[in-house]
Short mmCIF file of C-alpha atoms in Angstrom, two decimals:
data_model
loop_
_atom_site.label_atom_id
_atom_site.label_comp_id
_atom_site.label_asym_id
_atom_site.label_seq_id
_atom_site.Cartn_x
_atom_site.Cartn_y
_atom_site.Cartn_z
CA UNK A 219 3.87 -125.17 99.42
CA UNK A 220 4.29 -127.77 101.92
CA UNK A 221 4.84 -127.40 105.84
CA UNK A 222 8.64 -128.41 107.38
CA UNK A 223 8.46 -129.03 110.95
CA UNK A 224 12.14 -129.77 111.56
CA UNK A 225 14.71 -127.20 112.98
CA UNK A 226 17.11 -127.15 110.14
CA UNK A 227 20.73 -128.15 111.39
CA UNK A 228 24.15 -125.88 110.80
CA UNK A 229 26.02 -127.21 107.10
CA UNK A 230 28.63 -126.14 105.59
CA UNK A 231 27.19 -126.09 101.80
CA UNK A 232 23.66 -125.31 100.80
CA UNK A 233 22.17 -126.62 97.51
CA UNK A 234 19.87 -124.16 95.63
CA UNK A 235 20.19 -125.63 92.01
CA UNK A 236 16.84 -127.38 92.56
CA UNK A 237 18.21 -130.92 92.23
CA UNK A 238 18.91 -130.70 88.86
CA UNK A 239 22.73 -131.98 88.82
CA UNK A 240 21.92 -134.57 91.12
CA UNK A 241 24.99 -133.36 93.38
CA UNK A 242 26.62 -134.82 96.31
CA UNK A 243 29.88 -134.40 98.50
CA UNK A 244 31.56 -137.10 100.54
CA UNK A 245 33.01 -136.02 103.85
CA UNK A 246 31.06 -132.74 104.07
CA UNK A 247 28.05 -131.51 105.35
CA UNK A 248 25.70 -130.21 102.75
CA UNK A 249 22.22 -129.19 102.73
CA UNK A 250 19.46 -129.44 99.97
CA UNK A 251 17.14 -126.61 100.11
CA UNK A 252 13.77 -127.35 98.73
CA UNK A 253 12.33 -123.61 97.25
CA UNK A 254 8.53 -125.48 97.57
CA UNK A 255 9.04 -126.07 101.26
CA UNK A 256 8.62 -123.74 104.11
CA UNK A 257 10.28 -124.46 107.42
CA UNK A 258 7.95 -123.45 110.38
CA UNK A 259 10.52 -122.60 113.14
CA UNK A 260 12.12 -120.40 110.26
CA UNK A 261 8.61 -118.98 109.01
CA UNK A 262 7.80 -117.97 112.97
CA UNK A 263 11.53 -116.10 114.00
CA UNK A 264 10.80 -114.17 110.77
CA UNK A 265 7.38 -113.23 111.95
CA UNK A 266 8.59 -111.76 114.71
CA UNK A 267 11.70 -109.95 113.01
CA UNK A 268 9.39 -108.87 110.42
CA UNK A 269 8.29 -105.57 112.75
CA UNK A 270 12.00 -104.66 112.66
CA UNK A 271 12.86 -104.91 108.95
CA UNK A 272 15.07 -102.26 108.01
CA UNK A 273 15.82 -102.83 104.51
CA UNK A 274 12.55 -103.72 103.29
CA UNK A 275 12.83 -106.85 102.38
CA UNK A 276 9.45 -108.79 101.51
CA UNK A 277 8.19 -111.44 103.64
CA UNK A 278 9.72 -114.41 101.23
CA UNK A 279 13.50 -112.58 101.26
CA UNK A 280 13.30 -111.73 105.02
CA UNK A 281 12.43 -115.75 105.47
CA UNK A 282 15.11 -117.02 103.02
CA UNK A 283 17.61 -114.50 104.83
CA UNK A 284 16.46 -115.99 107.90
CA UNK A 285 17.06 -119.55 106.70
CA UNK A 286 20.30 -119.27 105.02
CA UNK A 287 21.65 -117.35 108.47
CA UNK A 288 20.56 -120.17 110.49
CA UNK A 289 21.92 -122.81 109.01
CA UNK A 290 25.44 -120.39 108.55
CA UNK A 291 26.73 -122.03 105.23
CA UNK A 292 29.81 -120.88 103.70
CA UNK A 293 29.05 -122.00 100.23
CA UNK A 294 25.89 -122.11 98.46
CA UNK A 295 25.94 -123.67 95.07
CA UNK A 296 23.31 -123.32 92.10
CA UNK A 297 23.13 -122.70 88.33
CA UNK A 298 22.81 -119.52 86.53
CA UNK A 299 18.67 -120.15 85.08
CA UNK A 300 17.03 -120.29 88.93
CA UNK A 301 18.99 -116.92 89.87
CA UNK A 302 19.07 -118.33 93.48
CA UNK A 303 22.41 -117.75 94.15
CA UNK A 304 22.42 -114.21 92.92
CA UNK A 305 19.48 -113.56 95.72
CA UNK A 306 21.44 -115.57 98.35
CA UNK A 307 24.72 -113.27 97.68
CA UNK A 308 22.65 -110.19 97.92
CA UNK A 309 20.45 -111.18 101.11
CA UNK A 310 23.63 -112.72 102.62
CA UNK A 311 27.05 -111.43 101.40
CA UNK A 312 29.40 -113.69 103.82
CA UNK A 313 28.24 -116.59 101.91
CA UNK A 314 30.47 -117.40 99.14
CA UNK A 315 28.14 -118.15 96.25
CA UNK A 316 29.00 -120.82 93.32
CA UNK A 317 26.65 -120.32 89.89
CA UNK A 318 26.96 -123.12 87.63
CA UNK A 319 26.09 -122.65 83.73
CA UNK A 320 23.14 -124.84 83.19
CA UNK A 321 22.89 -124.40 79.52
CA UNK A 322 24.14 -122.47 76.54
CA UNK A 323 23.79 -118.70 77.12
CA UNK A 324 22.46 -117.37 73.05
CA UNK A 325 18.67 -118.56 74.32
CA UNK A 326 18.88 -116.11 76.60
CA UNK A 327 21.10 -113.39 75.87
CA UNK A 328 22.67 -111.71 72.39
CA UNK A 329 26.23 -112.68 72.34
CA UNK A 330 27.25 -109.09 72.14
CA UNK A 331 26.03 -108.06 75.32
CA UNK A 332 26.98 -109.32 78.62
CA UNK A 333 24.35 -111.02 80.49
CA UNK A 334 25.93 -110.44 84.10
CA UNK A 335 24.66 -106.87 85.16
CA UNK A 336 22.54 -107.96 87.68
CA UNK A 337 24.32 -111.35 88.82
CA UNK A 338 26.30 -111.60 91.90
CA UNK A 339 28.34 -113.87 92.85
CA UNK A 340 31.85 -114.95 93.85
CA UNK A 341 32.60 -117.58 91.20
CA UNK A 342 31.21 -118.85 88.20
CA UNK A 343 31.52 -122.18 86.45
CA UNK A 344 31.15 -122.09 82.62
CA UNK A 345 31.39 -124.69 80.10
CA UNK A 346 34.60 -123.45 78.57
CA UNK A 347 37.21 -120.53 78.85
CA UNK A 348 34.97 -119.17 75.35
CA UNK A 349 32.24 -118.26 78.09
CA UNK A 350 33.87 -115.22 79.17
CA UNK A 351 32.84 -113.15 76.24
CA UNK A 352 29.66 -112.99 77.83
CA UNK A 353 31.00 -111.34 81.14
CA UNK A 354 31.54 -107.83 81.84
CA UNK A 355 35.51 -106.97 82.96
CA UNK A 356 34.97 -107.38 86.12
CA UNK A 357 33.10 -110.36 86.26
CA UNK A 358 36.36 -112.45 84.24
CA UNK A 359 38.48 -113.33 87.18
CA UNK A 360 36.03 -114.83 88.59
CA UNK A 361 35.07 -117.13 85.86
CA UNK A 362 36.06 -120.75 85.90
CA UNK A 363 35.44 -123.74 83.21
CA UNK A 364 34.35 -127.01 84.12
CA UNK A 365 31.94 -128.03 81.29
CA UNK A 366 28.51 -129.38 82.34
CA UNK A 367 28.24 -129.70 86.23
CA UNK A 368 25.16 -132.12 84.75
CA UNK A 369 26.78 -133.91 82.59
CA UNK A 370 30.36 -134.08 84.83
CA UNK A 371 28.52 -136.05 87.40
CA UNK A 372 27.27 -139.38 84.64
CA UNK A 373 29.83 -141.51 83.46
CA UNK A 374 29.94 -142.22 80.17
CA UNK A 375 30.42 -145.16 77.70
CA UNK A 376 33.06 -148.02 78.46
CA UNK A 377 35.64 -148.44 76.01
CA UNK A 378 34.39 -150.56 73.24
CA UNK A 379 31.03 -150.46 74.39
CA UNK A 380 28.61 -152.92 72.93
CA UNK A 381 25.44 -150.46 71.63
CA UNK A 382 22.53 -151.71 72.16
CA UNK A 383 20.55 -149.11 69.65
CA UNK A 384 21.79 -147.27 66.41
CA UNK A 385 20.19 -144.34 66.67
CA UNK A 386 19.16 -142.26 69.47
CA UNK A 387 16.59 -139.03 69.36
CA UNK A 388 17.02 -136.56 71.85
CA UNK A 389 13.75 -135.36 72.55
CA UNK A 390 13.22 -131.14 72.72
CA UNK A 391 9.38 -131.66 73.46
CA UNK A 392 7.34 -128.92 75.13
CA UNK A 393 3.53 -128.91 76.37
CA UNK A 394 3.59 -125.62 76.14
CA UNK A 395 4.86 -124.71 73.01
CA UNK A 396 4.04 -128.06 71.16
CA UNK A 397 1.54 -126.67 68.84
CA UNK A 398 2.54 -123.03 68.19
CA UNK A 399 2.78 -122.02 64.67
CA UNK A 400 6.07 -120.17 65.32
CA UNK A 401 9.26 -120.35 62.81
CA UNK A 402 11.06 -121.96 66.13
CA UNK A 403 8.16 -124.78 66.67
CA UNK A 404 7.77 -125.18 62.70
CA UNK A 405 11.35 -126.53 62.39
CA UNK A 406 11.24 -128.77 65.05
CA UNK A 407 8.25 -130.82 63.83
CA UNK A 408 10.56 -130.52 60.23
CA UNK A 409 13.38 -131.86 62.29
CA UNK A 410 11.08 -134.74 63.35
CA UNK A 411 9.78 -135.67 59.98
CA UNK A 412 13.09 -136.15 58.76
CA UNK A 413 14.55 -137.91 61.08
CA UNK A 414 11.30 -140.41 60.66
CA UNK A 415 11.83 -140.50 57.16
CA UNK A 416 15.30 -141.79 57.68
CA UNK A 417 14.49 -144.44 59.97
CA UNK A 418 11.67 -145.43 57.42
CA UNK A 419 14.09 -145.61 54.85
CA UNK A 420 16.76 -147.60 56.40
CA UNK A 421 15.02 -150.15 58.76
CA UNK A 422 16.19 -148.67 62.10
CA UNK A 423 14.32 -148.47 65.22
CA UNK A 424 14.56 -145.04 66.58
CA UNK A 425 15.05 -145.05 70.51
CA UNK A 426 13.44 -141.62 72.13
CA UNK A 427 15.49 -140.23 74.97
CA UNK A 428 12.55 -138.64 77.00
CA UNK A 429 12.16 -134.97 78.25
CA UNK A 430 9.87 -135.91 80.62
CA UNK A 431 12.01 -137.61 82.76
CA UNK A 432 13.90 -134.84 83.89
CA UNK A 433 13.54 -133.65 87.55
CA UNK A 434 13.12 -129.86 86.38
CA UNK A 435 10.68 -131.07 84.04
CA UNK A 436 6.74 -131.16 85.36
CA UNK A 437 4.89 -132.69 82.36
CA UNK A 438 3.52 -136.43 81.74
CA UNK A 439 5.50 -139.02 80.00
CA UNK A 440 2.24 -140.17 78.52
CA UNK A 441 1.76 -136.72 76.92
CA UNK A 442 5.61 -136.63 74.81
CA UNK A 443 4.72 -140.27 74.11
CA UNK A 444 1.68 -139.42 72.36
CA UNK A 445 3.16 -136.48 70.80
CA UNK A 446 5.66 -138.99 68.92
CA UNK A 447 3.40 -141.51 67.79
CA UNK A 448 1.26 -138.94 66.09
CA UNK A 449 4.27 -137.29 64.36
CA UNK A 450 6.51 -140.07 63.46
CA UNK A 451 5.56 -143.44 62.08
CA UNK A 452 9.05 -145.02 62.10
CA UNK A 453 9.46 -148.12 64.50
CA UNK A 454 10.59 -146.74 68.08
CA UNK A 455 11.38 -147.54 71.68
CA UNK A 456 10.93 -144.98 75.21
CA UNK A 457 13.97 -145.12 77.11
CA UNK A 458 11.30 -145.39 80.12
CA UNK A 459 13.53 -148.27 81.90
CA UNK A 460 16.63 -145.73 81.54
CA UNK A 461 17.57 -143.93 84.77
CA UNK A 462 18.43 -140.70 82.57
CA UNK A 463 19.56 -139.93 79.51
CA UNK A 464 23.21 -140.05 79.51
CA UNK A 465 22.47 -143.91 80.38
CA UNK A 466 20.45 -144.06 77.07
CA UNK A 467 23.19 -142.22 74.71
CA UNK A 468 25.83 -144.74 76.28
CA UNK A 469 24.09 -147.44 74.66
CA UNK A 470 23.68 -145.56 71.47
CA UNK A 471 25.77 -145.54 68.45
CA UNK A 472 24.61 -142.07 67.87
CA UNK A 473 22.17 -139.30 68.92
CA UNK A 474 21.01 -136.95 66.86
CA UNK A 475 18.99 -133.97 68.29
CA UNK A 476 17.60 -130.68 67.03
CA UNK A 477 19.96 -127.91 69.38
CA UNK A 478 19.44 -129.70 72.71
CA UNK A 479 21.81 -128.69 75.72
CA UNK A 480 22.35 -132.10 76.15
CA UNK A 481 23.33 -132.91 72.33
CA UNK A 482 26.61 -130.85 73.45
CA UNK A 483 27.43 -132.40 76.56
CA UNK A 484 27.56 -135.96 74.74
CA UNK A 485 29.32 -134.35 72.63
CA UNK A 486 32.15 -133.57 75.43
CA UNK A 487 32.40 -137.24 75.99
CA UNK A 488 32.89 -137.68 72.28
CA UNK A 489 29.75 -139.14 71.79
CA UNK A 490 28.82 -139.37 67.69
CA UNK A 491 25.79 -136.39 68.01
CA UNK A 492 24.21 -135.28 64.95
CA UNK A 493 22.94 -131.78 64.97
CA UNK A 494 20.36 -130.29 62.61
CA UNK A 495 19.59 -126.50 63.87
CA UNK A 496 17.29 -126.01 61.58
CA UNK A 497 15.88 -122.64 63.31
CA UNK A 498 19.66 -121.10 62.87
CA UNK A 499 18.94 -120.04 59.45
CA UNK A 500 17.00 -117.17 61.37
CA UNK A 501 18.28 -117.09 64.91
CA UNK A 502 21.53 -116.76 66.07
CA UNK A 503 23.65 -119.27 66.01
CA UNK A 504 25.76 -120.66 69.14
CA UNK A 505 29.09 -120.66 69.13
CA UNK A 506 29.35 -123.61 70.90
CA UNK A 507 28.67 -125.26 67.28
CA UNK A 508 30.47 -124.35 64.04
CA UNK A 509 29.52 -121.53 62.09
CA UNK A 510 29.23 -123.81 58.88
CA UNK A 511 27.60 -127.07 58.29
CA UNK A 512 30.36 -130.19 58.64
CA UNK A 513 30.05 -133.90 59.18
CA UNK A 514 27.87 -133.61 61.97
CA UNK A 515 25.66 -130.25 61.22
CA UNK A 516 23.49 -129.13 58.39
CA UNK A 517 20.90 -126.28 58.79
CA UNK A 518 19.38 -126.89 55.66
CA UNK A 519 16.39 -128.98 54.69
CA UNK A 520 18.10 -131.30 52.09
CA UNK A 521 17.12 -134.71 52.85
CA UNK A 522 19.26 -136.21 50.33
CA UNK A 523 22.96 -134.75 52.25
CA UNK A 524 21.49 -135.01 55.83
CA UNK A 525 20.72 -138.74 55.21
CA UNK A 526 24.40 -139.46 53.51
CA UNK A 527 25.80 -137.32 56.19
CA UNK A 528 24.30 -139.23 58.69
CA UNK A 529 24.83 -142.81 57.28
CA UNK A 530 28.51 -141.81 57.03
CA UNK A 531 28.52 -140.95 60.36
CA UNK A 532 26.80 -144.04 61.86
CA UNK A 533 29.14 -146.01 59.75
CA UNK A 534 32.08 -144.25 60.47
CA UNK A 535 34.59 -145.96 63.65
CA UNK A 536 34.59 -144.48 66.77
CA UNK A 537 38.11 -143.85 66.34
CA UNK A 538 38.02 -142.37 63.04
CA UNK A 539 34.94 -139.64 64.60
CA UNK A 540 37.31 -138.97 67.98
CA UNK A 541 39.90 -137.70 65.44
CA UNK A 542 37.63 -135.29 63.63
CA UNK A 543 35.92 -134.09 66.26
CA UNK A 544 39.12 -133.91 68.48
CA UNK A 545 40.02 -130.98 65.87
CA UNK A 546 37.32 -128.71 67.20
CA UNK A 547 37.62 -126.09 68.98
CA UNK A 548 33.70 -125.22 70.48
CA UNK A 549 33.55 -128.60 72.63
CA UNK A 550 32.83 -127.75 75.94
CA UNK A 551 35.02 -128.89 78.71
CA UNK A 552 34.49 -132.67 80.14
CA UNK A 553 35.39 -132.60 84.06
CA UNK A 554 34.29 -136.37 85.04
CA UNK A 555 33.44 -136.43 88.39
CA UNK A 556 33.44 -132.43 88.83
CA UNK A 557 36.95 -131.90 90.06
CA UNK A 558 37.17 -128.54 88.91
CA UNK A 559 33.81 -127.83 91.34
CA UNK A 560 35.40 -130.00 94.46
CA UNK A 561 38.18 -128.32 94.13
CA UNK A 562 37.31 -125.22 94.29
CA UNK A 563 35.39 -126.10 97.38
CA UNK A 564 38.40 -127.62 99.18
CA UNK A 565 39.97 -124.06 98.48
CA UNK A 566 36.84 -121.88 99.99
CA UNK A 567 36.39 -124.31 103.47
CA UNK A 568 39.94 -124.08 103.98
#
């Protein structure tokens, strides 16, 4: 934890989504509030309330209490994984609180439950209107879609955009799980192989988008690096001199990615993405994809029909893939620039 020795000023928004959307608001006065920081003046006025704590609060609630009172937002904004706007609408009902769905819901929850019996808030942004089958009753009014608060906030390709690279892996590495002999782990180093072998076979350079570039992400570049050299022996490029990976999939004629949150918000932007959830022939599958394998998804290791499929797909015009994939119905919502979210804020500090 580090020290803050300021005396944090009155705002109208507070930011509790960890800086993962990168979010800002012109004209208004918002606040990011670092969780790995503790503000002093705050730290000492709960000190001293501490001896009067009715409602038994711990020390770390009573200070966050404490600091969301004194600065006296009237929104505070985060996504649905961090649960800190849940706590900040318990420890401080006044506050209208805004959850944002960070990523698709089946990793977490069965899709015939609802996953909201110990949320609260006062709205909730989901990717699409499909997202309310996860809610209880009274949760559903309060639901609105906006797609990826993430991926509203990057632009996306130009029209006719020259690509720079053919074929663009979206990388699901984890330190922690990277060597587990699990079913889950076992199909992603399948999903790699293949993808090599394809490369292999038809002379293309693979470029990596990076996990470890992410802000909510705390391992070494060096490590995912290493990870793909050893696995795959295809010719292939870091996006290291990439800002993020939306920038990288911009200058891609297609991605290609294993069930990555962000395979689906390219896919909003109608971005060719190739999918190969392997791991659905055991887990559940999200509905956010279809149910059977099509021109962009095959579950099955058959090299032969994934490597046709995907040659017709990089092959294929960009016009002739916005009209298939215009036909779906389990894209999420694309909201450039969030207006859905600003919106919605207009509406609250009026």
């Amino acid at each position: 934890m580090k020290l803050d020795f300021t005396i944090p000023k009155k705002n109208e928004i507070i930011l509790l989504d960890d800086g993962v959307s990168n979010l800002q608001f012109k004209k208004l006065n918002y606040l990011y509030i670092d969780n790995k920081k503790i503000n002093l003046f705050i730290f000492c006025k709960t000190l001293l309330k501490l001896i009067f704590n009715k409602n038994n609060l711990s020390l770390r609630q009573l200070y966050k209490k404490n600091l969301y009172e004194y600065i006296s937002p009237k929104i505070a904004i985060s996504h649905h994984i961090n649960k800190r706007g849940f706590e900040c609408k318990n420890l401080c009902p006044e506050i209208k609180v805004i959850v944002y769905q960070f990523s698709y819901f089946h990793e977490h929850k069965s899709i015939s439950s609802t996953i909201d019996l110990d949320w609260n808030f006062d709205y909730f942004l989901s990717w699409c209107k499909k997202d309310k089958i996860y809610f209880s009753n009274e949760n559903k009014n309060k639901i609105l879609a906006s797609g990826s608060i993430r991926n509203n906030s990057t632009i996306g390709p130009k029209k006719n955009q020259k690509k720079k690279y053919k074929l663009m892996l979206i990388s699901e590495y984890d330190p922690i799980n990277v060597n587990k002999n699990s079913y889950l782990m076992n199909n992603l180093r399948e999903f790699y192989k293949i993808i090599d072998q394809f490369c292999i076979k038809f002379n293309i350079t693979l470029m990596v988008a990076l996990r470890s570039k992410r802000n909510d992400k705390k391992f070494k570049i060096e490590s995912e690096k290493k990870y793909f050299d050893e696995i795959m022996k295809c010719n292939k490029i870091f996006d290291e001199n990439y800002k993020n990976s939306y920038l990288t999939a911009n200058n891609s004629e297609m991605a290609v990615c294993y069930h990555s949150t962000l395979g689906f918000e390219l896919l909003s932007k109608k971005i060719k993405v190739f999918f190969l959830p392997l791991h659905e022939r055991k887990f559940k599958k999200t509905y956010h994809l279809e149910k059977k394998d099509n021109f962009h998804i095959h579950r099955k290791i058959e090299k032969k029909k994934i490597f046709k499929k995907m040659n017709n797909l990089l092959n294929s015009s960009q016009k002739n893939w916005e009209r298939k994939i215009s036909k779906k119905n389990y894209l999420i919502k694309h909201d450039f620039g969030n207006k859905v979210l600003n919106n919605l804020i207009k509406k609250i500090l009026k």
